[in-house]
Coordinates of C-alpha atoms in Angstrom, one line a residue:
X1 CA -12.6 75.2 30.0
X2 CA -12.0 77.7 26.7
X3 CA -14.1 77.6 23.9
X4 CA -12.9 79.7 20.5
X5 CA -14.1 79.7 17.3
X6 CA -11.6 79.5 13.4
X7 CA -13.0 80.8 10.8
X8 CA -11.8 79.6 7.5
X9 CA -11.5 81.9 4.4
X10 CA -10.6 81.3 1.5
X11 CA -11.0 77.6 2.1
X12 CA -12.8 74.6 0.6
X13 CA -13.8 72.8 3.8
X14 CA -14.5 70.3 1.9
X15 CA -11.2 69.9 0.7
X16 CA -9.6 70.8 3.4
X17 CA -11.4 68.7 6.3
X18 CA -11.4 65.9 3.4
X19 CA -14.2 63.0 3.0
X20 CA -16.1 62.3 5.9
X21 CA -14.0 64.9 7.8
X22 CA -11.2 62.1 7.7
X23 CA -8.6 64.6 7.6
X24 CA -10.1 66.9 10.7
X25 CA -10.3 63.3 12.6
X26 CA -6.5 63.3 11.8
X27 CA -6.3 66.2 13.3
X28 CA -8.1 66.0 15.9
X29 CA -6.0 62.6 16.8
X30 CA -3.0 65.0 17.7
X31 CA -5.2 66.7 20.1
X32 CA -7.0 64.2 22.3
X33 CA -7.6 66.6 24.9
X34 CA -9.5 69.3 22.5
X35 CA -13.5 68.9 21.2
X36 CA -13.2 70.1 17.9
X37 CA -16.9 70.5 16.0
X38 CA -16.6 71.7 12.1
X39 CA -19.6 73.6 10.9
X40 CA -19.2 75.5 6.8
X41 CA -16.2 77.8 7.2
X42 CA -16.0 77.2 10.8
X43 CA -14.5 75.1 13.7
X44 CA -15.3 75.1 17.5
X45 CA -12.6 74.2 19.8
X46 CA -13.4 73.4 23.5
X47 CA -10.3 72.3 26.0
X48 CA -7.9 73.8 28.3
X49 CA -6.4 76.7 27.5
X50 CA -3.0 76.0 26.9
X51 CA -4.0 73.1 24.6
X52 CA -6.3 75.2 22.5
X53 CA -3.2 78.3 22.0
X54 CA -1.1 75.8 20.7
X55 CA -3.9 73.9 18.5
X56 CA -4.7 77.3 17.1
X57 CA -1.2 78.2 16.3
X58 CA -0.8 75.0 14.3
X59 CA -4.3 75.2 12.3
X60 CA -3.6 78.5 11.6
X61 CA 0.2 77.1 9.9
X62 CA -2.2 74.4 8.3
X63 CA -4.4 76.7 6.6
X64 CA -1.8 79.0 5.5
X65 CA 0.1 76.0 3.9
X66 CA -3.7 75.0 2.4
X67 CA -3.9 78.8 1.1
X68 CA -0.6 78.3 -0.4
X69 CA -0.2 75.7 -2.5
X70 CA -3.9 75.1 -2.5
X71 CA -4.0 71.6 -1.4
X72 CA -3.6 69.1 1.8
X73 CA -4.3 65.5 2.7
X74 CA -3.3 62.7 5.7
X75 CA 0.3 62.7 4.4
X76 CA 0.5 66.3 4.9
X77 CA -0.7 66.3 8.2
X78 CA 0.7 63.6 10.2
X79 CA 4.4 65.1 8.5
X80 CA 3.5 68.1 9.9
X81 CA 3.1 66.9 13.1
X82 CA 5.1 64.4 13.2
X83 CA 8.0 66.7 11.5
X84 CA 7.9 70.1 13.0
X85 CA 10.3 71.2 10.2
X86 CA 8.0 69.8 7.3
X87 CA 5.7 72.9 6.9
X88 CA 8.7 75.3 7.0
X89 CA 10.8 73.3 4.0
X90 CA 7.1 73.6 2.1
X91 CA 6.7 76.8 2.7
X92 CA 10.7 77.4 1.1
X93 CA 9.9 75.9 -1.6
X94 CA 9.6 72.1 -1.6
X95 CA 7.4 72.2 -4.2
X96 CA 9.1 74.6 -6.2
X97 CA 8.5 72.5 -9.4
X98 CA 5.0 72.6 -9.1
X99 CA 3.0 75.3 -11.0
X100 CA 0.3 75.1 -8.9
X101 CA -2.2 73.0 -7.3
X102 CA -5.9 72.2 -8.6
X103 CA -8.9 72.2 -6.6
X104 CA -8.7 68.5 -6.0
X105 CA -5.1 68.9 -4.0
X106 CA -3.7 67.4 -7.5
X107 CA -0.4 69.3 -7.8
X108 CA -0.2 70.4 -11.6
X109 CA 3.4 70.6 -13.1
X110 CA 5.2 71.0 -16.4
X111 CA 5.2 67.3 -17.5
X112 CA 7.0 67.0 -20.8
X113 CA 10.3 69.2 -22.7
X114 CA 8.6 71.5 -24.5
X115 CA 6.0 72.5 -21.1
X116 CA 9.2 73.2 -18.6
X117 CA 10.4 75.3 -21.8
X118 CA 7.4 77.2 -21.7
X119 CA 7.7 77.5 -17.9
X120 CA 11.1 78.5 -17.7
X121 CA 10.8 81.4 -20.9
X122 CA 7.9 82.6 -18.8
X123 CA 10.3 83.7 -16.0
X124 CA 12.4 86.1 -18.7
X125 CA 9.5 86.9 -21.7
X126 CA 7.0 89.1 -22.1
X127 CA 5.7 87.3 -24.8
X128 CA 5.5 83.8 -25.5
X129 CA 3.9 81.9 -28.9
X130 CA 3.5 78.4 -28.7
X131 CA 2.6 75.8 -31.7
X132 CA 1.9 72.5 -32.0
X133 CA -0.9 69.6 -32.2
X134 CA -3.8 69.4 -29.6
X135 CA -3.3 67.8 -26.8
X136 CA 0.1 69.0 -26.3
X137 CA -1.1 71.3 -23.0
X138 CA -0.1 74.6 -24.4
X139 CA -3.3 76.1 -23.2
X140 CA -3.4 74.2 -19.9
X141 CA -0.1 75.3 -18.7
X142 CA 0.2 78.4 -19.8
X143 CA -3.6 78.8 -17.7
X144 CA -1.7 77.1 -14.4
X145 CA 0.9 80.1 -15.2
X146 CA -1.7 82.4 -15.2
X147 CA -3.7 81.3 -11.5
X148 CA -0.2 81.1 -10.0
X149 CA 1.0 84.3 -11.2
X150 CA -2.4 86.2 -10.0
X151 CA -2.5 84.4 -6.7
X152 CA 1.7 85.1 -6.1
X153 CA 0.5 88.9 -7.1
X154 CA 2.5 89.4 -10.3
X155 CA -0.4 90.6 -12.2
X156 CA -4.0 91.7 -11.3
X157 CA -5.4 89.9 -13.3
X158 CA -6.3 87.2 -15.4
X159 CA -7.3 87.8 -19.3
X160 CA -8.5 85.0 -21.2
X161 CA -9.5 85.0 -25.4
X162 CA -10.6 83.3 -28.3
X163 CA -11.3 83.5 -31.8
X164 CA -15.1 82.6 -31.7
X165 CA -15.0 80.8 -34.8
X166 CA -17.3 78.0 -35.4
X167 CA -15.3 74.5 -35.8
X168 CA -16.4 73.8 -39.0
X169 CA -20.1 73.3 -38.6
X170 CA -22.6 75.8 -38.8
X171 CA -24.0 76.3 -35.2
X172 CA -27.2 78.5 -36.3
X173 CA -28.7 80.4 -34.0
X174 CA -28.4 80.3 -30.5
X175 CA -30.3 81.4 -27.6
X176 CA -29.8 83.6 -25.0
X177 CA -28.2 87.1 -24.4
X178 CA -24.3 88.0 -25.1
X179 CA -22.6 85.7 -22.8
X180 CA -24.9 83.1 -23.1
X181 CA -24.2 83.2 -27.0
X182 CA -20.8 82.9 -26.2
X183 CA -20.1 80.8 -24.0
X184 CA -19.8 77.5 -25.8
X185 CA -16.8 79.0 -27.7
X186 CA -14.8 79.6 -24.2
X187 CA -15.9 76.6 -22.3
X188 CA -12.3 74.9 -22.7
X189 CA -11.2 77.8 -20.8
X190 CA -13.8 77.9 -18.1
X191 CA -13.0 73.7 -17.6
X192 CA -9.3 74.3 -17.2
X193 CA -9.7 77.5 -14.1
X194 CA -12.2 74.8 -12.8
X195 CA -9.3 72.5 -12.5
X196 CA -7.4 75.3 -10.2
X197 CA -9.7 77.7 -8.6
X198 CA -12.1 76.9 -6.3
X199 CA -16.2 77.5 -7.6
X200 CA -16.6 80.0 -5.3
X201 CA -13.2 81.4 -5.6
X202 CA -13.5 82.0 -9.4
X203 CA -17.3 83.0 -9.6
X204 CA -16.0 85.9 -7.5
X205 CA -13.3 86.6 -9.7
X206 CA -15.1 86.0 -12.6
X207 CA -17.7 88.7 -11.2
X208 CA -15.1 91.3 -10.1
X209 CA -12.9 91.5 -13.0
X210 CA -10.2 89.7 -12.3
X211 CA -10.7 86.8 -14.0
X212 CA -12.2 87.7 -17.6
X213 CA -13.3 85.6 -20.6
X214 CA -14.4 87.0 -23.7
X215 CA -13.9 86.4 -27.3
X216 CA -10.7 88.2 -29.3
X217 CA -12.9 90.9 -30.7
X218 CA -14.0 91.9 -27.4
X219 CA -10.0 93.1 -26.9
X220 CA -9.7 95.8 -29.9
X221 CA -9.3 99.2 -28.4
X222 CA -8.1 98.3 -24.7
X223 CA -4.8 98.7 -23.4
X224 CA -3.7 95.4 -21.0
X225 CA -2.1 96.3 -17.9
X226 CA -0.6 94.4 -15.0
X227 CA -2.4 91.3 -16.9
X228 CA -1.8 88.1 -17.8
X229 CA -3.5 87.3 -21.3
X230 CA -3.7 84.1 -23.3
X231 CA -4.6 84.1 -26.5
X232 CA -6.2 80.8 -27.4
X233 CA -7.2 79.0 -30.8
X234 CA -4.3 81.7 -32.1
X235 CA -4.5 79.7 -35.4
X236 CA -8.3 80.9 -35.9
X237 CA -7.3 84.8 -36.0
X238 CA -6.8 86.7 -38.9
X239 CA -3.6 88.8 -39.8
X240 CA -5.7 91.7 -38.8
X241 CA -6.7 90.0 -35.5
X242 CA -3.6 89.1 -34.5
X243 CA -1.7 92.2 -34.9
X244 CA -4.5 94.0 -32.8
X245 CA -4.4 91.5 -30.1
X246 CA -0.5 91.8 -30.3
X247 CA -0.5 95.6 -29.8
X248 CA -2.8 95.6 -26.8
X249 CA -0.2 94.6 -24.6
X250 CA 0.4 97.3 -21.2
X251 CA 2.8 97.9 -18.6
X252 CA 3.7 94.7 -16.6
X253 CA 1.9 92.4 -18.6
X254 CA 2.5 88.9 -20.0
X255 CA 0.7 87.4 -23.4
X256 CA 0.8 83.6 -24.5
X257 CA -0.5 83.4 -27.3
X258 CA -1.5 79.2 -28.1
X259 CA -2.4 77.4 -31.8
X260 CA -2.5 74.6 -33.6
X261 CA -1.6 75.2 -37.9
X262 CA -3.1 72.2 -38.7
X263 CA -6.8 73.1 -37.2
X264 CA -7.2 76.5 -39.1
X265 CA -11.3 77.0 -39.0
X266 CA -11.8 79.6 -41.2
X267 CA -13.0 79.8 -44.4
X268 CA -9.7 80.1 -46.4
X269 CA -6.2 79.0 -44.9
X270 CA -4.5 81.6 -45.8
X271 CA -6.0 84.1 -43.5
X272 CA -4.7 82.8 -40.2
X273 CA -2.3 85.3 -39.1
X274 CA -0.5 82.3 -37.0
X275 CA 1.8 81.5 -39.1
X276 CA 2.8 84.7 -40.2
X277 CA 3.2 85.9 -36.3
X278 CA 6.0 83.4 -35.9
X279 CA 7.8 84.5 -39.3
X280 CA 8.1 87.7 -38.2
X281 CA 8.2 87.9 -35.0
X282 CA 10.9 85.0 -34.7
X283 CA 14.2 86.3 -33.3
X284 CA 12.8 89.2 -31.9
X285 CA 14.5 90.2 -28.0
X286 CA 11.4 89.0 -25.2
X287 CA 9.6 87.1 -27.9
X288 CA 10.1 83.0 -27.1
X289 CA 8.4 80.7 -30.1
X290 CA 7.8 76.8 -28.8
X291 CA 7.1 74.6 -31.2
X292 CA 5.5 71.3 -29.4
X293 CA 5.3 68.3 -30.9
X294 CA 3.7 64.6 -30.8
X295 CA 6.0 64.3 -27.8
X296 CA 4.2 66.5 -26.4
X297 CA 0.8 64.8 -26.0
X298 CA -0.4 64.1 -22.8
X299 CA -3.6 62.8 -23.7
X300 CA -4.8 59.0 -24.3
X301 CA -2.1 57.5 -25.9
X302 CA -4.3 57.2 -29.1
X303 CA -4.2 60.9 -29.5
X304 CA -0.7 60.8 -30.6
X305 CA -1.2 58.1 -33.1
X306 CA -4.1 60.3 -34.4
X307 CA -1.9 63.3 -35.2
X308 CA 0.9 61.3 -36.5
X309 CA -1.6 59.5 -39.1
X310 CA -3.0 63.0 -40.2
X311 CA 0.2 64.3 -40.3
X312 CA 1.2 61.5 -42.9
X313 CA -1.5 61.7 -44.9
X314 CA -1.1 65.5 -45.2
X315 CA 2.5 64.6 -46.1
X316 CA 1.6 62.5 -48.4
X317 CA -1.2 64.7 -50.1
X318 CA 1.6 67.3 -50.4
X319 CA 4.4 65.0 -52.5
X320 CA 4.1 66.6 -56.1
X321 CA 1.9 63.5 -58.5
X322 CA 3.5 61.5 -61.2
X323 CA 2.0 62.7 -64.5
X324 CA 0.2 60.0 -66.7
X325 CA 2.2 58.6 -69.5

């Protein structure tokens, strides 16, 4: 009888052995001879040993699998086992359409025109501006970008940045020390990396360095290298802002800049530096501009009939009035 011990890092048992363990009892159905016992981060295995090499081998392919694309379930398993050839064609890319997958095993792709544009300009910019009405997921893909690019090694890091600009309501004074303060200006961010990165995962990031949030004024005087930065709520920065940000960019990095025109919260309009970005840096070699639209919205389906009926009224509100006779 041989006893060993796995441990798992870099794993979410819970994700991994799945509810109840029902996906370590699928396991464990392709080795009836082996006592497996999960405890945390770890497994016991107790059989012969010639059963146990060859379990270990294929947990060990398991994990890795789990560890690269950051999700498994039943499906995955019995294929595996069933289909000795299943792990190797996901390892070569059968999900080579997916960004990357969330904590919940939920593989996150690019799901409408103007998202696989951004993905596939990210493969041959440097920098990328996108436009367009909320809801449209120009933050939340270019974020997926982000985690896949830091966990494939492209970049050291992850730099993430906003404009903290009050939404037009005065917020008074808050509580609490710098971050604390702060905070309820970046949360959007903070919900999205909790979508992909495990809690653990990104509190230790988030500690280290390599993942950082902090508000746009927080970048002036830095140089960004080996990064991948998105600027978000780019419609909220001034001219001045803007060009700072712009000009912050190092050696082997990658900026996204993200905004919306029509949700400009400072006090006059005409200082957003958005709109003047894309005027003059359109046409420029490495810069791609996306422009998403309604067709773009991946929200509740209400969303899009929102932004259409603003959009009409501000249409409307524009058309030159008939004077008096």
């Amino acid at each position: 009888m041989t006893e060993i011990t796995i441990f798992l890092e870099d794993v979410d048992p819970m994700v991994f052995f799945g509810t109840n363990n029902s996906q370590l009892d699928k396991i464990q159905g392709f080795f009836p001879k082996i006592r497996i016992l999960a405890r945390g981060n770890e497994i016991k295995c107790m059989g012969e040993e010639s059963e146990i090499a060859v379990f270990a081998e294929k947990f060990n392919e398991l994990v890795e699998y789990y560890k690269k694309y950051h999700r498994i379930d039943e499906q995955d398993i019995e294929k595996y086992f069933l289909d000795a050839e299943h792990m190797k064609s996901a390892s070569n890319g059968h999900f080579e359409n997916v960004i990357v997958f969330g904590t919940s095993g939920k593989p996150i792709r690019a799901r409408t025109v103007n998202q696989v544009q951004l993905v596939e300009d990210y493969r041959t910019h440097d920098l990328i501006i996108t436009e367009g009405p909320a809801g449209t997921g120009k933050t939340y893909t270019s974020i997926a970008l982000a985690v896949r690019a830091l966990k494939e090694r492209e970049v050291k890091k992850i730099i993430l940045t906003r404009p903290a600009v009050e939404a037009g309501e005065r917020l008074g004074f808050l509580p609490g020390d710098m971050k604390e303060k702060l905070d309820p200006y970046l949360q959007p961010l903070y919900d999205a990396l909790h979508d992909m990165l495990p809690f653990k995962k990104l509190e230790t990031w988030l500690e280290d360095g390599t993942v950082q949030i902090a508000p746009l004024a927080f970048m002036r005087g830095r140089t960004l290298e080996n990064a991948f930065v998105i600027l978000d709520e780019a419609q909220n920065a001034t001219m001045g802002q803007l060009k700072m940000f712009l000009t912050r960019m190092g050696m082997s990095s990658k900026f996204i800049m993200t905004g919306d025109s029509t949700q400009i919260d400072l006090p006059r309009r005409s200082d957003s530096g958005l709109i003047q970005a894309i005027r003059i840096l359109s046409g420029i070699e490495g810069i791609s501009i996306i422009r998403f639209d309604e067709g773009d919205i991946v929200r509740h389906k209400l969303v899009k009939r929102i932004v259409r009926a603003y959009e009409n009224e501000e249409n409307e509100s524009d058309k030159p009035k008939n004077s008096e006779k």
